[in-house]
XYZ file of C-alpha atoms in Angstrom:
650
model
C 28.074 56.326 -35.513
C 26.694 57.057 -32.269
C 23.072 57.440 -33.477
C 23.363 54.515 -35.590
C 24.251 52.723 -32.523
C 21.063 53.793 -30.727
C 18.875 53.132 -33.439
C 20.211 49.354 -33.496
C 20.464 48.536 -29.572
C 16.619 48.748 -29.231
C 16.337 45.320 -30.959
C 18.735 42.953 -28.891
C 17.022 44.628 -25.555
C 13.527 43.721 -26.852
C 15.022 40.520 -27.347
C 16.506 39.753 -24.493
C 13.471 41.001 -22.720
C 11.213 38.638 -24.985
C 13.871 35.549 -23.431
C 13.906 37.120 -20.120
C 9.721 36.959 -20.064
C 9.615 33.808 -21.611
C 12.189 32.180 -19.054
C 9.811 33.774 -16.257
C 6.473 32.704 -17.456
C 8.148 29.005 -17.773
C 8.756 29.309 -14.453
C 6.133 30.412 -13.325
C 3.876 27.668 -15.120
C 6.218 24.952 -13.134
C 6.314 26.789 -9.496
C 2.986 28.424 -9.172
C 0.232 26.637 -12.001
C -2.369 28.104 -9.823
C -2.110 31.462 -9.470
C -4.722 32.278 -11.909
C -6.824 30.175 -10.652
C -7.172 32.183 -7.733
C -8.758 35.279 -9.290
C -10.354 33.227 -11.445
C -12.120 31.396 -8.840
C -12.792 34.234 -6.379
C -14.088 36.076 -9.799
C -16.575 33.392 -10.083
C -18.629 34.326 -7.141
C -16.678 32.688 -3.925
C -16.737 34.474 -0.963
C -12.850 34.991 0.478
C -9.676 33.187 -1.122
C -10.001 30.251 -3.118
C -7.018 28.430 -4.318
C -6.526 26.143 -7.154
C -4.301 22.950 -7.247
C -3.573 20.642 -9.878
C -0.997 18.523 -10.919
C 2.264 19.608 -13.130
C 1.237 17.806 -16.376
C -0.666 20.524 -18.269
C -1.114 18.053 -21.551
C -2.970 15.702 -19.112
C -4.682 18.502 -16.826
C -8.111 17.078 -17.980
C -7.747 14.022 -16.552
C -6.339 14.281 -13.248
C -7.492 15.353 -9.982
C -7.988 19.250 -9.173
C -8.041 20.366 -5.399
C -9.899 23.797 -4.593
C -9.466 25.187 -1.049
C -11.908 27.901 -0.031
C -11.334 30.284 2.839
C -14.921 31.313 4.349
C -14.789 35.455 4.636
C -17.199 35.343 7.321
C -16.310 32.095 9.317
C -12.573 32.175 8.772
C -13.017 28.309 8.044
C -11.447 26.204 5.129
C -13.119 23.271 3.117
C -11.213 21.263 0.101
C -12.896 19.969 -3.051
C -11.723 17.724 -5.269
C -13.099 17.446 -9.084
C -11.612 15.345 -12.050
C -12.472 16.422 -15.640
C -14.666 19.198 -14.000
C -16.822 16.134 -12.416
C -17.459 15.668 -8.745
C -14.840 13.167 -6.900
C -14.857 14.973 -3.226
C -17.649 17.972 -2.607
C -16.176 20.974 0.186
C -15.081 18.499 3.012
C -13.759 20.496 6.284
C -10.085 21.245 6.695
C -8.837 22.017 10.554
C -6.861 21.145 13.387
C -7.708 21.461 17.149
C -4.614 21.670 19.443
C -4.579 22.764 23.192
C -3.439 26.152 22.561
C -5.864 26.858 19.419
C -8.303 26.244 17.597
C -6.990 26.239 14.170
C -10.399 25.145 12.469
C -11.704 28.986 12.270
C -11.474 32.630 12.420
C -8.404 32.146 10.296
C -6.386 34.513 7.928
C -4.611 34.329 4.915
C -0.973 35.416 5.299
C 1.141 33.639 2.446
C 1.196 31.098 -0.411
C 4.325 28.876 -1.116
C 4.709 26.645 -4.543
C 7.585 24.309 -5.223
C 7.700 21.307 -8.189
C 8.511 17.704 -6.118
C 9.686 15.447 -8.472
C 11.979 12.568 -7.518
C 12.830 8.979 -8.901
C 13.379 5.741 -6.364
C 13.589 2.057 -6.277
C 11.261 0.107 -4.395
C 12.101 -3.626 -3.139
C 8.670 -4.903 -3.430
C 4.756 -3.690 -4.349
C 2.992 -2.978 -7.645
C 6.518 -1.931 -9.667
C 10.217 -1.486 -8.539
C 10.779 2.334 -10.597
C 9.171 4.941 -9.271
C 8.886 8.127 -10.839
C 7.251 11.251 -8.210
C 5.726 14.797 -9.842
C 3.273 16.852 -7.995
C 2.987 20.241 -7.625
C 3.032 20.936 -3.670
C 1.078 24.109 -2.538
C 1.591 25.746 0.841
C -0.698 28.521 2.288
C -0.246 29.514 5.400
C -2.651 30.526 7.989
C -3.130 32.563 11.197
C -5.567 33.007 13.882
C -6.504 35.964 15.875
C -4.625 34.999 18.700
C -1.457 34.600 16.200
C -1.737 31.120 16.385
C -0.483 29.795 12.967
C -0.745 26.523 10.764
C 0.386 25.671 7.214
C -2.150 23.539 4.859
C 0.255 21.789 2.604
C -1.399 20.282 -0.723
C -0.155 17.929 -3.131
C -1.528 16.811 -6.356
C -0.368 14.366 -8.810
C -1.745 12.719 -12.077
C -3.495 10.111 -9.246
C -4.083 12.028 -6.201
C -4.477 14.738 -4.258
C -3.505 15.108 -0.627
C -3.043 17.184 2.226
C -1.411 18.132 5.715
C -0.994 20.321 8.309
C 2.405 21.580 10.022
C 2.416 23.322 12.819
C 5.141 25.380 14.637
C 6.590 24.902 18.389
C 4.390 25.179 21.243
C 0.989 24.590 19.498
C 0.529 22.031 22.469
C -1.117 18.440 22.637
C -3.323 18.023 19.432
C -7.108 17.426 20.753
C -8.419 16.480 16.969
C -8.846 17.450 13.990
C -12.201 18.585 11.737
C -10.927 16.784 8.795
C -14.334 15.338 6.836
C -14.608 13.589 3.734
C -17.967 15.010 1.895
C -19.019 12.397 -0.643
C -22.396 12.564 -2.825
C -24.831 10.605 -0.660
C -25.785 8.297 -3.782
C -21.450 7.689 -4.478
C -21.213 3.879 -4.855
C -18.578 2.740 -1.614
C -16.649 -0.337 -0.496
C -16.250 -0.265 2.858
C -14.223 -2.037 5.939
C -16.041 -2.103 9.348
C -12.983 -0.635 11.568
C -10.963 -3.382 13.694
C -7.656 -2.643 15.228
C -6.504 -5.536 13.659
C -7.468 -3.999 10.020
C -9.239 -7.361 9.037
C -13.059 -6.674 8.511
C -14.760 -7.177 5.506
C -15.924 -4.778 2.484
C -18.903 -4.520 1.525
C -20.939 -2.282 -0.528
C -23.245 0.449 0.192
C -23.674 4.020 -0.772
C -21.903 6.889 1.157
C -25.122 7.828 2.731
C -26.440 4.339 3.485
C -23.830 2.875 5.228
C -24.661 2.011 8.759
C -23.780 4.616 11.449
C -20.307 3.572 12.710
C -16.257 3.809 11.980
C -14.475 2.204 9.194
C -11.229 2.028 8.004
C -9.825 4.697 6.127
C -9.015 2.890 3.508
C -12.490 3.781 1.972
C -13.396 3.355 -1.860
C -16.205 5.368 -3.505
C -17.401 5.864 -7.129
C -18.930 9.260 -8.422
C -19.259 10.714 -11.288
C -15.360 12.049 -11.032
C -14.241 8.655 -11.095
C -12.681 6.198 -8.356
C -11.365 7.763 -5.155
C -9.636 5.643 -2.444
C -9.138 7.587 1.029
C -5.942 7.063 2.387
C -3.118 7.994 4.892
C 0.663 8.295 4.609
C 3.619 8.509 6.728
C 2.168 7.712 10.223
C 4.372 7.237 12.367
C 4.945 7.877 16.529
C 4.822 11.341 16.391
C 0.769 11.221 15.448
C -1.828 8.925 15.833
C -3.961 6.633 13.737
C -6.843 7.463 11.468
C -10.568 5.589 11.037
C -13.368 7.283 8.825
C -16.729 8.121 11.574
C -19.513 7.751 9.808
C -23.611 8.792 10.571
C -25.830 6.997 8.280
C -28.051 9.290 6.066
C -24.894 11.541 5.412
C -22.018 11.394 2.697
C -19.789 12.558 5.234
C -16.846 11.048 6.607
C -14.757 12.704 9.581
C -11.329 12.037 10.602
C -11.086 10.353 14.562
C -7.937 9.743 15.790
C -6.870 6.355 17.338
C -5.754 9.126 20.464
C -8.094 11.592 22.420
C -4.892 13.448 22.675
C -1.870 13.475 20.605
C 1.293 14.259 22.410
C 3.479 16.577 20.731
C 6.980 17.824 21.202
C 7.788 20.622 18.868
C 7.006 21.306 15.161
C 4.630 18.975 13.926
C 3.744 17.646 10.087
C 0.518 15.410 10.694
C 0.091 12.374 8.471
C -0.945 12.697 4.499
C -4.844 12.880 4.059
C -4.630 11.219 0.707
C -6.998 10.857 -2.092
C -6.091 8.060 -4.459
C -8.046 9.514 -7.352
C -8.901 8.048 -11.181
C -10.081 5.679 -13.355
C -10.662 2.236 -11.793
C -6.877 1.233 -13.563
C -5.187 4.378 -12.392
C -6.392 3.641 -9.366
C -5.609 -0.046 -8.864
C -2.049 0.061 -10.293
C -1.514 4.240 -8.186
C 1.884 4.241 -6.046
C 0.265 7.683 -4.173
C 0.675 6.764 -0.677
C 4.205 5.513 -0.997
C 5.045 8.484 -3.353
C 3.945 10.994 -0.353
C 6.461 9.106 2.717
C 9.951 10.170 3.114
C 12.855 8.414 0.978
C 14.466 4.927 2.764
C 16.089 5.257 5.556
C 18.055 2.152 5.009
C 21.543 2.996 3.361
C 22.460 -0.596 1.702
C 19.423 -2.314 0.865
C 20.994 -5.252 -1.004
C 20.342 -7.797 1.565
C 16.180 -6.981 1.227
C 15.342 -10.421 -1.131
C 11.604 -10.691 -1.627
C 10.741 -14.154 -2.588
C 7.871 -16.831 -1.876
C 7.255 -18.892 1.160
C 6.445 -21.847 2.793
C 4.222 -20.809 4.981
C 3.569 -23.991 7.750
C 0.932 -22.395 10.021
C -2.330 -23.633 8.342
C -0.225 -26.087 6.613
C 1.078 -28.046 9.978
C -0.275 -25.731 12.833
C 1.514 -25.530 16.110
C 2.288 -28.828 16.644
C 4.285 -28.436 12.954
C 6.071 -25.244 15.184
C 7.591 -27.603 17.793
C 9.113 -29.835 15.714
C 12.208 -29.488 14.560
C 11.784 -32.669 12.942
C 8.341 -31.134 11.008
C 10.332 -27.685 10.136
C 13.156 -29.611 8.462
C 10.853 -31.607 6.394
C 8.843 -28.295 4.815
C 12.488 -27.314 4.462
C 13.043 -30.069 2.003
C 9.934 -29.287 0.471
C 10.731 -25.678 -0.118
C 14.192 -26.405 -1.930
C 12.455 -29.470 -3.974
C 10.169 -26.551 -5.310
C 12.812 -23.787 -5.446
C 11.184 -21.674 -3.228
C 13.534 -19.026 -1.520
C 12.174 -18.893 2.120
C 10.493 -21.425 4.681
C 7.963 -19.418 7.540
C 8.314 -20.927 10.763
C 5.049 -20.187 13.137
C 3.865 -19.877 16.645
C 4.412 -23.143 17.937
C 8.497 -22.592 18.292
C 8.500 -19.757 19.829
C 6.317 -20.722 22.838
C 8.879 -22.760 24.486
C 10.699 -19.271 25.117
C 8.469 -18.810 28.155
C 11.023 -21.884 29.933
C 13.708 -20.177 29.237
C 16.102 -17.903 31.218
C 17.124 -14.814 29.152
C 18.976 -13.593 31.934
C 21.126 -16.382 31.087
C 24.113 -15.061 28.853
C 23.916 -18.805 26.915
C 20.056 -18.720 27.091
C 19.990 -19.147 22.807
C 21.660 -22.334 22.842
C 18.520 -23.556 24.378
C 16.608 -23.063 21.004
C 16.887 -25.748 18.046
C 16.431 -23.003 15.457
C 19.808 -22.098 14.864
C 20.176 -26.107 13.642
C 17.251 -25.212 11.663
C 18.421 -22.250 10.149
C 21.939 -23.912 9.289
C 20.173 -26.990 7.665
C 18.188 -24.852 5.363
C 20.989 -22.416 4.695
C 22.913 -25.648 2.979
C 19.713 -26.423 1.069
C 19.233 -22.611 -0.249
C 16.224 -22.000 1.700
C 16.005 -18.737 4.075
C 13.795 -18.955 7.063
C 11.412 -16.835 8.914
C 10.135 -16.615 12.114
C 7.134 -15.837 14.124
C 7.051 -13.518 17.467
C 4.729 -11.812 19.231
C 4.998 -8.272 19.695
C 4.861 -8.485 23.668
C 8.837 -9.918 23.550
C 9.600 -6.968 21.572
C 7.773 -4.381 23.106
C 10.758 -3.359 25.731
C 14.150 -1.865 24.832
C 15.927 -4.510 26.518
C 13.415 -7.240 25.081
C 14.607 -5.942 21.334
C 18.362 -5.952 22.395
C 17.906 -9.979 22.758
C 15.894 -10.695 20.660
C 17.413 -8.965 17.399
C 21.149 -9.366 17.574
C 20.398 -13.277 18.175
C 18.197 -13.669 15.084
C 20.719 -12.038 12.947
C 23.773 -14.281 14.617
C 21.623 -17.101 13.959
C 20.975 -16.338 10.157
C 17.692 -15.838 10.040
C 16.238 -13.670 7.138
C 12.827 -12.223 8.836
C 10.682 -12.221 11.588
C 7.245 -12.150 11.192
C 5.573 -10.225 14.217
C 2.412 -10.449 15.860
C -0.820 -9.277 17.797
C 0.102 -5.381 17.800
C -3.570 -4.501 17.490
C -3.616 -0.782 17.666
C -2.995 2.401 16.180
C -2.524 4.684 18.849
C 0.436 6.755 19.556
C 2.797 4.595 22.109
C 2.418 1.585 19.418
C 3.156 3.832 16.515
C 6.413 4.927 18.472
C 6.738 1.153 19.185
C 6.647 0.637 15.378
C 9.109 3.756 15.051
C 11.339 1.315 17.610
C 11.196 -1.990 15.784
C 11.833 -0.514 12.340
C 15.181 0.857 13.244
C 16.088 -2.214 14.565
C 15.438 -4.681 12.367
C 16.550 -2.606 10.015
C 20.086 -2.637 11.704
C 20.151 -5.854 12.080
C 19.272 -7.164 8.618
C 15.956 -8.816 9.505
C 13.262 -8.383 6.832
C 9.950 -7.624 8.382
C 5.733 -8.982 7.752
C 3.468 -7.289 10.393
C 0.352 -9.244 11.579
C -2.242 -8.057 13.830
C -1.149 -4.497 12.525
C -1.706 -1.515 10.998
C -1.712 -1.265 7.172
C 1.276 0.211 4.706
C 0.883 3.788 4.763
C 3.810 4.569 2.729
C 6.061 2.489 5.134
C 7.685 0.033 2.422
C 9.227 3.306 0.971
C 10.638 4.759 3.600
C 11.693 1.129 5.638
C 12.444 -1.250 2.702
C 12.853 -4.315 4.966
C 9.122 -4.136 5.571
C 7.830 -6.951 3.061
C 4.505 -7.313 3.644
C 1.644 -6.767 6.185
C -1.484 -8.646 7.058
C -4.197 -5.843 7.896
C -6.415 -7.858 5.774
C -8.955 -10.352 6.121
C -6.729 -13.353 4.675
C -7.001 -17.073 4.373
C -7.240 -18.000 7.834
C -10.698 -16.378 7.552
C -13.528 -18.920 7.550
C -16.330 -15.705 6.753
C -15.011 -14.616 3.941
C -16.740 -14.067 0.871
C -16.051 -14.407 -2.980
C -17.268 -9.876 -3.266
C -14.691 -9.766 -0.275
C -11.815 -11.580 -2.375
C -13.176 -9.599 -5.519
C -12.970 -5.922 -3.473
C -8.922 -6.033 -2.141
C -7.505 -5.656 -5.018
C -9.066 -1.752 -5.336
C -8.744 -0.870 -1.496
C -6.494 -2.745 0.905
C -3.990 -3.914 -2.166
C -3.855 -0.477 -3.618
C -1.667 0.911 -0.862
C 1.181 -1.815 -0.462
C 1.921 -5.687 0.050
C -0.597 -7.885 1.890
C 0.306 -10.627 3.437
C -3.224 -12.827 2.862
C -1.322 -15.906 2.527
C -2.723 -17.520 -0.866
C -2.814 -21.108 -1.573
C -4.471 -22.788 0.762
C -5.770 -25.775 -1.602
C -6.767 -27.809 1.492
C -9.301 -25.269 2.933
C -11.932 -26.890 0.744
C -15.667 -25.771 2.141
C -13.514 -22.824 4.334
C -12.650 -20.959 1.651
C -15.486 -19.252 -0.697
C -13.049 -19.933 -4.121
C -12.337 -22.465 -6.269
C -9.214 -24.135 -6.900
C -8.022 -21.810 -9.663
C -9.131 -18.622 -8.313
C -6.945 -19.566 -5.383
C -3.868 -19.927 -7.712
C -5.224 -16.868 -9.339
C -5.118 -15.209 -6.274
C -0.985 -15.597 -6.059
C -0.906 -12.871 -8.728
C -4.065 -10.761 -7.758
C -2.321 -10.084 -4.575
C 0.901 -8.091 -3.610
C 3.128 -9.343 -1.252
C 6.961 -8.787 -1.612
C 6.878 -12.044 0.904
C 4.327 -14.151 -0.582
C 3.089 -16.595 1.714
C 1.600 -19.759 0.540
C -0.882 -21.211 2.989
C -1.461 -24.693 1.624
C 0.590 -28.294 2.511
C 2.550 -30.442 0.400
C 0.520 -32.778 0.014
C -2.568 -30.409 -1.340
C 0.457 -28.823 -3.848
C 1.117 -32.650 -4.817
C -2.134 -33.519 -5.945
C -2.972 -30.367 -8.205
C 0.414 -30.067 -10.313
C -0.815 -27.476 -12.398
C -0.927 -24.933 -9.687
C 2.154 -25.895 -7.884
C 4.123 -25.847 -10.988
C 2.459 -22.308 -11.674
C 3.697 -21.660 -7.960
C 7.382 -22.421 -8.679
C 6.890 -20.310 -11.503
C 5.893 -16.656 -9.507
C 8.216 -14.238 -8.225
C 7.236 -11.706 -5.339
C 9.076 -8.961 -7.077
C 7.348 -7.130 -10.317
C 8.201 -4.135 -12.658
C 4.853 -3.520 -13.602
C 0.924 -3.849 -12.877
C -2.138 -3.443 -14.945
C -5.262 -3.705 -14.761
C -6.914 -5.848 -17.022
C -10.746 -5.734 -15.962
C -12.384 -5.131 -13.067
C -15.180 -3.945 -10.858
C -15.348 -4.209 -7.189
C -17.454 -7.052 -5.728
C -17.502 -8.819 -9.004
C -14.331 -9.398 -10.778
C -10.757 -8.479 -10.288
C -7.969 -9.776 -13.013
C -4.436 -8.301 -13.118
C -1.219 -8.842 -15.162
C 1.808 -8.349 -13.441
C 5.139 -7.929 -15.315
C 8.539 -9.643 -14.394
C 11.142 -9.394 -16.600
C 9.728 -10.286 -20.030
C 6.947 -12.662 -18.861
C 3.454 -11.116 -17.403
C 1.529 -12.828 -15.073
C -1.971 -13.161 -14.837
C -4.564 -13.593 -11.905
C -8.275 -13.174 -12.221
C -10.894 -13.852 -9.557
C -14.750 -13.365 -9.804
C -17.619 -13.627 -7.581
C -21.490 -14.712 -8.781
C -22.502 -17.409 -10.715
C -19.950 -19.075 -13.814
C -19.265 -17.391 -17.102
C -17.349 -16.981 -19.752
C -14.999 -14.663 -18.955
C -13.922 -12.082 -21.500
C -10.152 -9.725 -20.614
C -8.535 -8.260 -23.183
C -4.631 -8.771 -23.348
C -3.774 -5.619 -22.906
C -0.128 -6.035 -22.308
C 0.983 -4.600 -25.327
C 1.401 -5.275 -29.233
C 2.928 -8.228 -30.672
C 2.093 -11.956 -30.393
C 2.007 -13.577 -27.333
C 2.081 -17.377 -26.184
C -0.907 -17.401 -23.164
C -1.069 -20.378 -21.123
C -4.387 -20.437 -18.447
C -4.991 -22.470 -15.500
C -9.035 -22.818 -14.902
C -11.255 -24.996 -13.339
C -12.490 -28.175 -15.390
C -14.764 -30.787 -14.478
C -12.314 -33.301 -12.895
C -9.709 -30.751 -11.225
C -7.684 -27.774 -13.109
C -7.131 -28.027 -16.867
C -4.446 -25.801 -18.486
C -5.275 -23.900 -21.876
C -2.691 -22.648 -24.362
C -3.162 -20.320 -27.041
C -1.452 -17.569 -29.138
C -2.934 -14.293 -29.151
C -1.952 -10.592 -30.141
C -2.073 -7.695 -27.877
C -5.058 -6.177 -27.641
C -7.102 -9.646 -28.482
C -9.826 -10.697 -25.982
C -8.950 -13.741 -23.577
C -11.836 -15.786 -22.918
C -11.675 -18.178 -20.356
C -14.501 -20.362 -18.639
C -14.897 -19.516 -14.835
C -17.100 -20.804 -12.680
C -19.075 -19.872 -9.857
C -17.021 -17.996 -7.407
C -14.369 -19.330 -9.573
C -11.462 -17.585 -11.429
C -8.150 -18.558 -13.348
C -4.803 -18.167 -13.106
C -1.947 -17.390 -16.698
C 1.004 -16.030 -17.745
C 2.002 -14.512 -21.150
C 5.344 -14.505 -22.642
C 6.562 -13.223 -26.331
C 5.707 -15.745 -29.047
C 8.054 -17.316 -32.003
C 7.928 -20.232 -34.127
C 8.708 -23.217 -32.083
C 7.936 -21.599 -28.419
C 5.352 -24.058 -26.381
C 5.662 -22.504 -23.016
C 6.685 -19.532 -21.129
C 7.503 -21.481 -17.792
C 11.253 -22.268 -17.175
């Protein structure tokens, strides 16, 4: 008995052993995909450690993004690389970090590696679609110097990105800089903004290596033969400082200056995301990267965030429109005619603050905005309002300010004329978040910096400018052509569409302009024109009543930077449509590719005597051809077809 024993227990053991390695290698192929990489690589002929980062998706590992960080034997230095199908996106860019106590840019060591799976799920209130689904694999080495000085290099990668930080431990000191470079092919096709503090210059196109000698914005967009890549940041905030791209012409390189010489610090320290938005043209366009990288909200109950469109009065009445209450209730009645959920009321208001005496504890009763506010409140119309940043800059400033907007029932304040990216006004941002935030006020930055993952973690922020918008007399039709792939990519922008009466100050036709409403994100979208410009082109304010500010989805449709730009955005069971080109008139040819079925497609486009609106039934996957003209574009929305369906508007 006992021997027969024996001879059988072998069997289970092996099998539970079998289980046991199979349970293990699972694990390992979730926690640590890049272990063999490493000898791999370093077996390939690379001097020192080379380590291997790729997303979790090992059916898709072809197509997405692939970060390799090399540690220089001799130097002690590190570069990243990023490749895409084995195909060039960034070559070995420099990785380091200069603080007052160390140089953490060479003579480094290896000490340890660190691999965890970060997958999460979240609900946005506004930007390219509500669900979010996270899952990258997050790589940490770690890092010493001779002195002991030691630095993590934290990398993430995802099916659309790749991106990277450093943390430091206590008493690393003021940070002086950082090495950080972007090395791109000199012949990469780019789309570049000329750096303003304001975040509103132009792109244009060069290649990496001709671009002039200067700074841009580091929201940078270059082709190679890897794919699209859009350089990004996330989760700025007052603990670091701002980023622009330095540039030499005659180089592909791209280095990292900070908005500060010197970065205060005050313990640990995990610098912004250096993000790589990285793919085909559509992953690119429709990528949530930047917000998937910054912390979860910090707001607890977020049901009082509404996005919705608005009346914007500013180019529509101007100042004098501002000081009149009369004016204010009159776009009021205009808004709740149309339906629209929220009224904008600009500088012009506000400016009468300077009379009066906040020291005053009955200084708000002063202002004719509360009347305002309760008059559209009856009429279902929320209101926003302008301020400059200066009467919000102070602690005491904010503790009037705030608690008497909210008593007074307004939904948002639009704020103004911040202008920079260094350090104090990032921890003036930090300041203004929490509070408006507490006191239910839904926020639209002008004059500002640009998303940087701040929608996901502060909800209330609807939209920012950071763009150059419709108030712009220089823009161009390439300009208009170019957001969607750069600025839009990395959250709302508030460019304020619609402006029907800017005709000769606007490089657009009529329906690119409606087409614009859809083209561009903004969870408050702002439209720029008057009533009377609405009045007398039907079709596009009807189409106007018709878009929300909220979607589920985006796609891509066709595109190329500079030359055309048309996107479908999904609410509900209806998608939207927006398509603007630059260059002389065509026919233009998108396919529907919104998926199968048949679908009722109704198209606003320019005619000869004013806009002219096209209906047809098509099946997914069928080409749309529509006749744009020069500088022109069109505007549509698809909704499932049956017998006896003649529109999808209701």
């Amino acid at each position: 008995m006992t021997s027969q024993l024996r001879k059988r227990s072998p069997r289970p053991l092996r099998s539970a052993v079998a289980a046991l390695c199979a349970g293990l290698a699972a694990t390992l192929c979730i926690t640590a995909p890049a272990w063999a990489d490493q000898d791999a690589d370093r077996n390939a002929g690379h001097p020192g450690h080379v380590w291997s980062v790729s997303g979790p998706d090992r059916a898709a590992a072809a197509h997405e993004p692939r970060a390799r960080v090399s540690l220089d034997a001799t130097t002690g230095t590190l570069s990243l690389s990023v490749t895409r199908a084995d195909r060039t996106v960034i070559e070995p860019s420099p990785v380091g970090i200069v603080t007052e106590q160390a140089d953490l840019s060479k003579d480094l060591r290896f000490l340890h590696r660190k691999d965890r799976l970060v997958k999460e799920r979240y609900r946005a209130k506004s930007g390219k679609r509500l669900d979010r689904r996270v899952l990258m694999n997050e790589t940490r080495l770690s890092f010493a110097t001779p002195t002991e000085a030691r630095f993590d290099l934290v990398i993430r990668a995802s099916a659309d990105g790749v991106a990277y930080r450093y943390v430091l431990p206590a008493g690393h000191g003021d940070v002086l800089g950082e090495t950080s470079a972007f090395n791109l092919p000199p012949d990469a096709s780019a789309w570049l903004g000329t750096y303003r503090v304001d975040n509103e210059g132009q792109f244009n196109q060069y290649t990496a290596a001709t671009a002039p000698t200067g700074e841009y914005s580091d929201q940078a967009l270059f082709a190679t033969d890897g794919g699209y890549t859009l350089l990004a940041e996330s989760d700025l905030t007052g603990a670091y400082s701002g980023a622009r791209l330095a540039h030499t012409q005659g180089t592909g390189t791209y280095r990292i200056k900070l908005a500060d010489d010197r970065v205060h610090t005050d313990g640990t320290l995990a610098t912004p995301w250096r993000a790589m938005v990285t793919g085909d043209l559509a992953t690119v366009t429709r990528s949530t990267f930047t917000d998937d990288l910054a912390p979860a909200s910090k707001v607890a109950d977020a049901s009082w965030i509404r996005p919705g469109t608005v009346l914007w009065t500013w180019l529509a009445g101007g100042r004098e429109a501002g000081q009149s209450l009369t004016a204010q209730k009159a776009y009021v009645d205009y808004a709740a005619q149309r339906h629209w959920p929220y009224e904008a009321v600009d500088a012009g208001w506000y400016f009468k603050a300077d009379e009066w005496d906040t020291t005053d504890p009955n200084w708000q009763t002063d202002s004719w905005l509360p009347e305002l506010v309760d008059y559209a409140h009856a009429k279902g119309v929320g209101i926003i309002v302008w301020i400059h940043q200066r009467d919000l800059d102070t602690p005491e400033e904010r503790a009037q300010w705030l608690p008497t907007l909210e008593r007074w029932g307004v939904k948002g304040v639009k704020i103004d004329f911040m202008n920079s990216e260094a350090q104090p006004m990032l921890q003036w941002y930090d300041a203004i978040l929490r509070g408006t935030a507490a006191h239910h006020l839904m926020v639209d930055f002008h004059g500002s910096t640009i998303p940087k993952g701040i929608q996901r973690t502060w909800p209330q922020v609807m939209t920012l400018e950071g763009v150059g918008g419709e108030e712009k007399r220089t823009n161009t039709a390439a300009h208009l052509t170019t957001l969607p792939f750069t600025r839009n990519v990395i959250g709302s922008m508030d460019f304020t569409p619609g402006g029907f009466q800017r005709v000769g100050q606007r490089p657009n036709s009529d329906a690119a302009e409606v087409g614009l409403t859809v083209a561009y994100e903004s969870g408050l979208q702002m439209f720029a024109g008057t009533p009377e410009s609405y009045d007398t082109r039907p079709l596009a304010r009807d189409f106007l009543d018709q878009i929300p500010a909220a979607w589920d989805d985006t796609r891509l449709l066709a595109g190329q930077p500079g030359q055309e730009a048309v996107l479908a955005r999904r609410s509900g069971d209806r998608w939207f449509l927006g398509g603007v080109y630059a260059g002389a008139a065509r026919t233009a040819e998108v396919p529907l590719t919104i998926g199968p079925g048949r679908w009722l497609v109704e198209t606003i486009r320019d005619g000869s005597e004013g806009l002219v609106q096209d209906r047809q039934v098509l099946r997914g996957g069928d080409t749309i051809g529509v006749d744009v003209v020069a500088n022109g574009g069109f505007a549509g929305v698809a909704c499932r077809w049956h017998p006896g369906l003649t529109t999808c508007y209701r």
